[in-house]
Amino acid sequence: MVKRVLVLLALLGLAVGARYNLGTPISEELVAQYDLRPAVLPDGRGLPPGEGKVEEGERIYAEKCASCHGARGEGYPFNRLVAEPFPITPATEPAEFAIGNYWQYATTLYDYIRRAMPFGAAGTLTNEEVYHLVAFLLYMNGIIDAHEPINQKTLPQVKMPARELLELDPETKRRFPWLTLP
């Protein structure tokens, strides 16, 4: 009896799977519809052309980001973008973590904003808007000056205060020893 029920369930599963094309490879055209963007690596690979300035980033931030993150990035616990101290210590509360004291690579900031922001409308910002926002947020965290442009070449060179927090693997003396970059 149990075997019959299991066989019946398996056949029902196959019928449902066939109806919805489960397990069917997707075409290149369908993949292109999802606009899967390449990840941006710490060395800048994957960054698109474009340039951002602090003044324009401030305007975009006020329009598209301030409602969630506060007028000056102060936010609430866990959505704060600008905070002290630089960099964090083991005594720093997680609610105080922000871009300037927790993120190790400025390129990660670009990648995250491009993929996930603004909330509810992810992926709607242009590459230029993202560069402007990154410039503004790095400026607000005291990492760059107000007249420094952010682009494909300058962003990977930004030294984040928290970079020193990355611990080396004791055996290989490398950060992220499991990751092999091409």
CSV table of C-alpha atoms in Angstrom, one decimal:
chain,number,residue,atom,x,y,z
A,1,MET,CA,0.0,0.0,0.0
A,2,VAL,CA,2.8,2.4,0.9
A,3,LYS,CA,4.6,1.6,-2.3
A,4,ARG,CA,1.5,2.4,-4.4
A,5,VAL,CA,1.1,5.8,-2.6
A,6,LEU,CA,4.8,6.7,-3.1
A,7,VAL,CA,4.6,5.7,-6.8
A,8,LEU,CA,1.4,7.8,-7.2
A,9,LEU,CA,3.1,10.8,-5.6
A,10,ALA,CA,6.2,10.4,-7.8
A,11,LEU,CA,4.0,10.3,-10.9
A,12,LEU,CA,2.0,13.3,-9.8
A,13,GLY,CA,5.2,15.2,-9.1
A,14,LEU,CA,6.5,14.3,-12.6
A,15,ALA,CA,3.2,15.5,-14.2
A,16,VAL,CA,3.3,18.8,-12.3
A,17,GLY,CA,7.0,19.3,-13.2
A,18,ALA,CA,6.4,18.6,-16.9
A,19,ARG,CA,3.5,21.1,-16.9
A,20,TYR,CA,5.6,23.9,-15.6
A,21,ASN,CA,8.8,23.0,-17.5
A,22,LEU,CA,10.7,22.3,-14.3
A,23,GLY,CA,14.2,21.3,-15.0
A,24,THR,CA,14.2,22.7,-18.5
A,25,PRO,CA,17.3,24.7,-19.4
A,26,ILE,CA,16.6,28.4,-20.1
A,27,SER,CA,17.5,30.2,-23.2
A,28,GLU,CA,20.2,32.9,-23.6
A,29,GLU,CA,17.4,35.4,-24.3
A,30,LEU,CA,15.6,34.6,-21.0
A,31,VAL,CA,18.9,34.9,-19.1
A,32,ALA,CA,19.4,38.4,-20.7
A,33,GLN,CA,15.9,39.5,-19.5
A,34,TYR,CA,17.1,39.1,-15.9
A,35,ASP,CA,20.0,41.6,-16.5
A,36,LEU,CA,22.4,39.7,-14.3
A,37,ARG,CA,25.1,42.2,-13.7
A,38,PRO,CA,28.7,41.1,-12.9
A,39,ALA,CA,29.8,41.3,-9.3
A,40,VAL,CA,32.2,44.2,-8.5
A,41,LEU,CA,35.4,42.8,-7.1
A,42,PRO,CA,37.6,44.7,-4.6
A,43,ASP,CA,40.2,45.5,-7.3
A,44,GLY,CA,37.4,47.2,-9.4
A,45,ARG,CA,36.7,44.5,-11.9
A,46,GLY,CA,33.1,44.7,-12.8
A,47,LEU,CA,32.7,48.4,-12.3
A,48,PRO,CA,31.0,50.2,-15.3
A,49,PRO,CA,32.2,53.5,-16.8
A,50,GLY,CA,30.8,56.6,-15.1
A,51,GLU,CA,31.7,59.2,-12.5
A,52,GLY,CA,30.2,60.5,-9.3
A,53,LYS,CA,30.5,63.8,-7.5
A,54,VAL,CA,29.6,64.5,-3.8
A,55,GLU,CA,27.2,67.5,-4.6
A,56,GLU,CA,25.1,65.5,-7.0
A,57,GLY,CA,25.2,62.5,-4.7
A,58,GLU,CA,23.8,64.6,-1.9
A,59,ARG,CA,20.8,65.6,-4.1
A,60,ILE,CA,20.1,62.0,-5.1
A,61,TYR,CA,20.4,60.9,-1.5
A,62,ALA,CA,17.9,63.4,-0.3
A,63,GLU,CA,15.5,62.3,-3.0
A,64,LYS,CA,15.9,58.5,-2.9
A,65,CYS,CA,17.6,57.5,0.3
A,66,ALA,CA,16.9,59.9,3.2
A,67,SER,CA,13.4,58.5,3.9
A,68,CYS,CA,14.9,55.2,5.1
A,69,HIS,CA,18.4,56.2,6.2
A,70,GLY,CA,17.9,59.7,7.7
A,71,ALA,CA,18.8,63.1,6.4
A,72,ARG,CA,22.5,62.7,7.0
A,73,GLY,CA,22.8,58.9,7.0
A,74,GLU,CA,22.2,58.6,10.8
A,75,GLY,CA,19.4,56.1,10.3
A,76,TYR,CA,18.3,53.7,13.0
A,77,PRO,CA,20.1,50.6,14.3
A,78,PHE,CA,21.1,48.4,11.4
A,79,ASN,CA,20.3,50.9,8.6
A,80,ARG,CA,22.8,53.5,9.6
A,81,LEU,CA,25.2,54.7,6.9
A,82,VAL,CA,27.3,57.3,8.8
A,83,ALA,CA,28.6,56.7,12.3
A,84,GLU,CA,31.6,56.9,14.6
A,85,PRO,CA,34.0,55.6,15.8
A,86,PHE,CA,36.5,54.9,13.0
A,87,PRO,CA,37.2,52.0,12.7
A,88,ILE,CA,35.2,49.7,14.9
A,89,THR,CA,36.7,47.8,17.8
A,90,PRO,CA,35.5,44.6,19.6
A,91,ALA,CA,33.7,46.9,22.0
A,92,THR,CA,31.6,48.6,19.3
A,93,GLU,CA,27.9,47.7,19.3
A,94,PRO,CA,26.7,46.3,16.0
A,95,ALA,CA,24.1,49.1,15.8
A,96,GLU,CA,27.0,51.5,15.4
A,97,PHE,CA,28.4,49.7,12.3
A,98,ALA,CA,28.3,51.8,9.2
A,99,ILE,CA,30.0,52.2,5.9
A,100,GLY,CA,33.0,54.1,7.2
A,101,ASN,CA,33.8,51.9,10.1
A,102,TYR,CA,32.7,48.4,9.0
A,103,TRP,CA,32.9,48.0,5.2
A,104,GLN,CA,36.4,46.9,4.0
A,105,TYR,CA,36.1,47.8,0.3
A,106,ALA,CA,34.6,50.8,-1.3
A,107,THR,CA,33.8,48.8,-4.4
A,108,THR,CA,31.4,46.7,-2.2
A,109,LEU,CA,29.4,49.8,-1.5
A,110,TYR,CA,29.0,50.4,-5.2
A,111,ASP,CA,27.9,46.8,-5.8
A,112,TYR,CA,25.4,46.8,-3.0
A,113,ILE,CA,23.8,50.0,-3.9
A,114,ARG,CA,23.5,49.0,-7.5
A,115,ARG,CA,21.9,45.7,-6.7
A,116,ALA,CA,19.7,46.4,-3.7
A,117,MET,CA,18.8,50.0,-3.4
A,118,PRO,CA,16.5,51.9,-3.2
A,119,PHE,CA,14.4,49.6,-1.1
A,120,GLY,CA,11.4,48.4,-3.1
A,121,ALA,CA,12.9,49.6,-6.4
A,122,ALA,CA,16.2,47.7,-6.5
A,123,GLY,CA,18.2,48.1,-9.7
A,124,THR,CA,16.4,51.3,-10.8
A,125,LEU,CA,19.4,53.6,-10.2
A,126,THR,CA,21.7,54.4,-13.2
A,127,ASN,CA,25.4,53.7,-13.0
A,128,GLU,CA,26.0,57.4,-12.7
A,129,GLU,CA,23.5,57.8,-9.8
A,130,VAL,CA,25.2,55.0,-8.0
A,131,TYR,CA,28.6,56.6,-8.4
A,132,HIS,CA,27.2,59.9,-7.1
A,133,LEU,CA,25.7,58.2,-4.1
A,134,VAL,CA,29.0,56.4,-3.4
A,135,ALA,CA,30.9,59.6,-3.5
A,136,PHE,CA,28.5,61.3,-1.1
A,137,LEU,CA,28.5,58.4,1.4
A,138,LEU,CA,32.3,58.1,1.3
A,139,TYR,CA,32.5,61.9,1.9
A,140,MET,CA,29.9,61.8,4.8
A,141,ASN,CA,32.0,59.1,6.4
A,142,GLY,CA,35.1,61.2,6.2
A,143,ILE,CA,36.9,58.9,3.8
A,144,ILE,CA,37.2,61.2,0.7
A,145,ASP,CA,37.1,65.0,0.4
A,146,ALA,CA,34.2,66.9,-1.2
A,147,HIS,CA,36.0,67.5,-4.6
A,148,GLU,CA,37.3,64.0,-5.2
A,149,PRO,CA,35.5,62.3,-8.1
A,150,ILE,CA,34.6,58.7,-7.8
A,151,ASN,CA,34.9,56.5,-10.9
A,152,GLN,CA,36.0,53.2,-12.3
A,153,LYS,CA,39.7,54.0,-11.6
A,154,THR,CA,39.5,55.9,-8.3
A,155,LEU,CA,37.0,53.8,-6.4
A,156,PRO,CA,39.2,50.7,-6.0
A,157,GLN,CA,42.0,52.9,-4.7
A,158,VAL,CA,39.9,54.3,-1.8
A,159,LYS,CA,41.3,52.9,1.4
A,160,MET,CA,38.5,52.1,3.8
A,161,PRO,CA,39.3,52.4,7.5
A,162,ALA,CA,38.0,48.9,8.3
A,163,ARG,CA,40.2,47.2,5.8
A,164,GLU,CA,42.7,46.4,8.6
A,165,LEU,CA,39.9,44.5,10.4
A,166,LEU,CA,40.1,41.7,7.8
A,167,GLU,CA,41.9,38.9,9.5
A,168,LEU,CA,44.6,36.8,7.8
A,169,ASP,CA,44.2,33.0,7.6
A,170,PRO,CA,46.8,31.7,10.1
A,171,GLU,CA,47.9,28.9,7.7
A,172,THR,CA,48.1,30.6,4.4
A,173,LYS,CA,48.7,34.2,5.7
A,174,ARG,CA,46.1,35.3,3.1
A,175,ARG,CA,42.7,37.0,3.4
A,176,PHE,CA,40.0,34.7,2.1
A,177,PRO,CA,42.3,31.8,1.3
A,178,TRP,CA,39.4,29.8,-0.2
A,179,LEU,CA,38.8,32.5,-2.9
A,180,THR,CA,40.9,32.3,-6.1
A,181,LEU,CA,40.4,35.3,-8.3
A,182,PRO,CA,40.9,34.9,-12.1
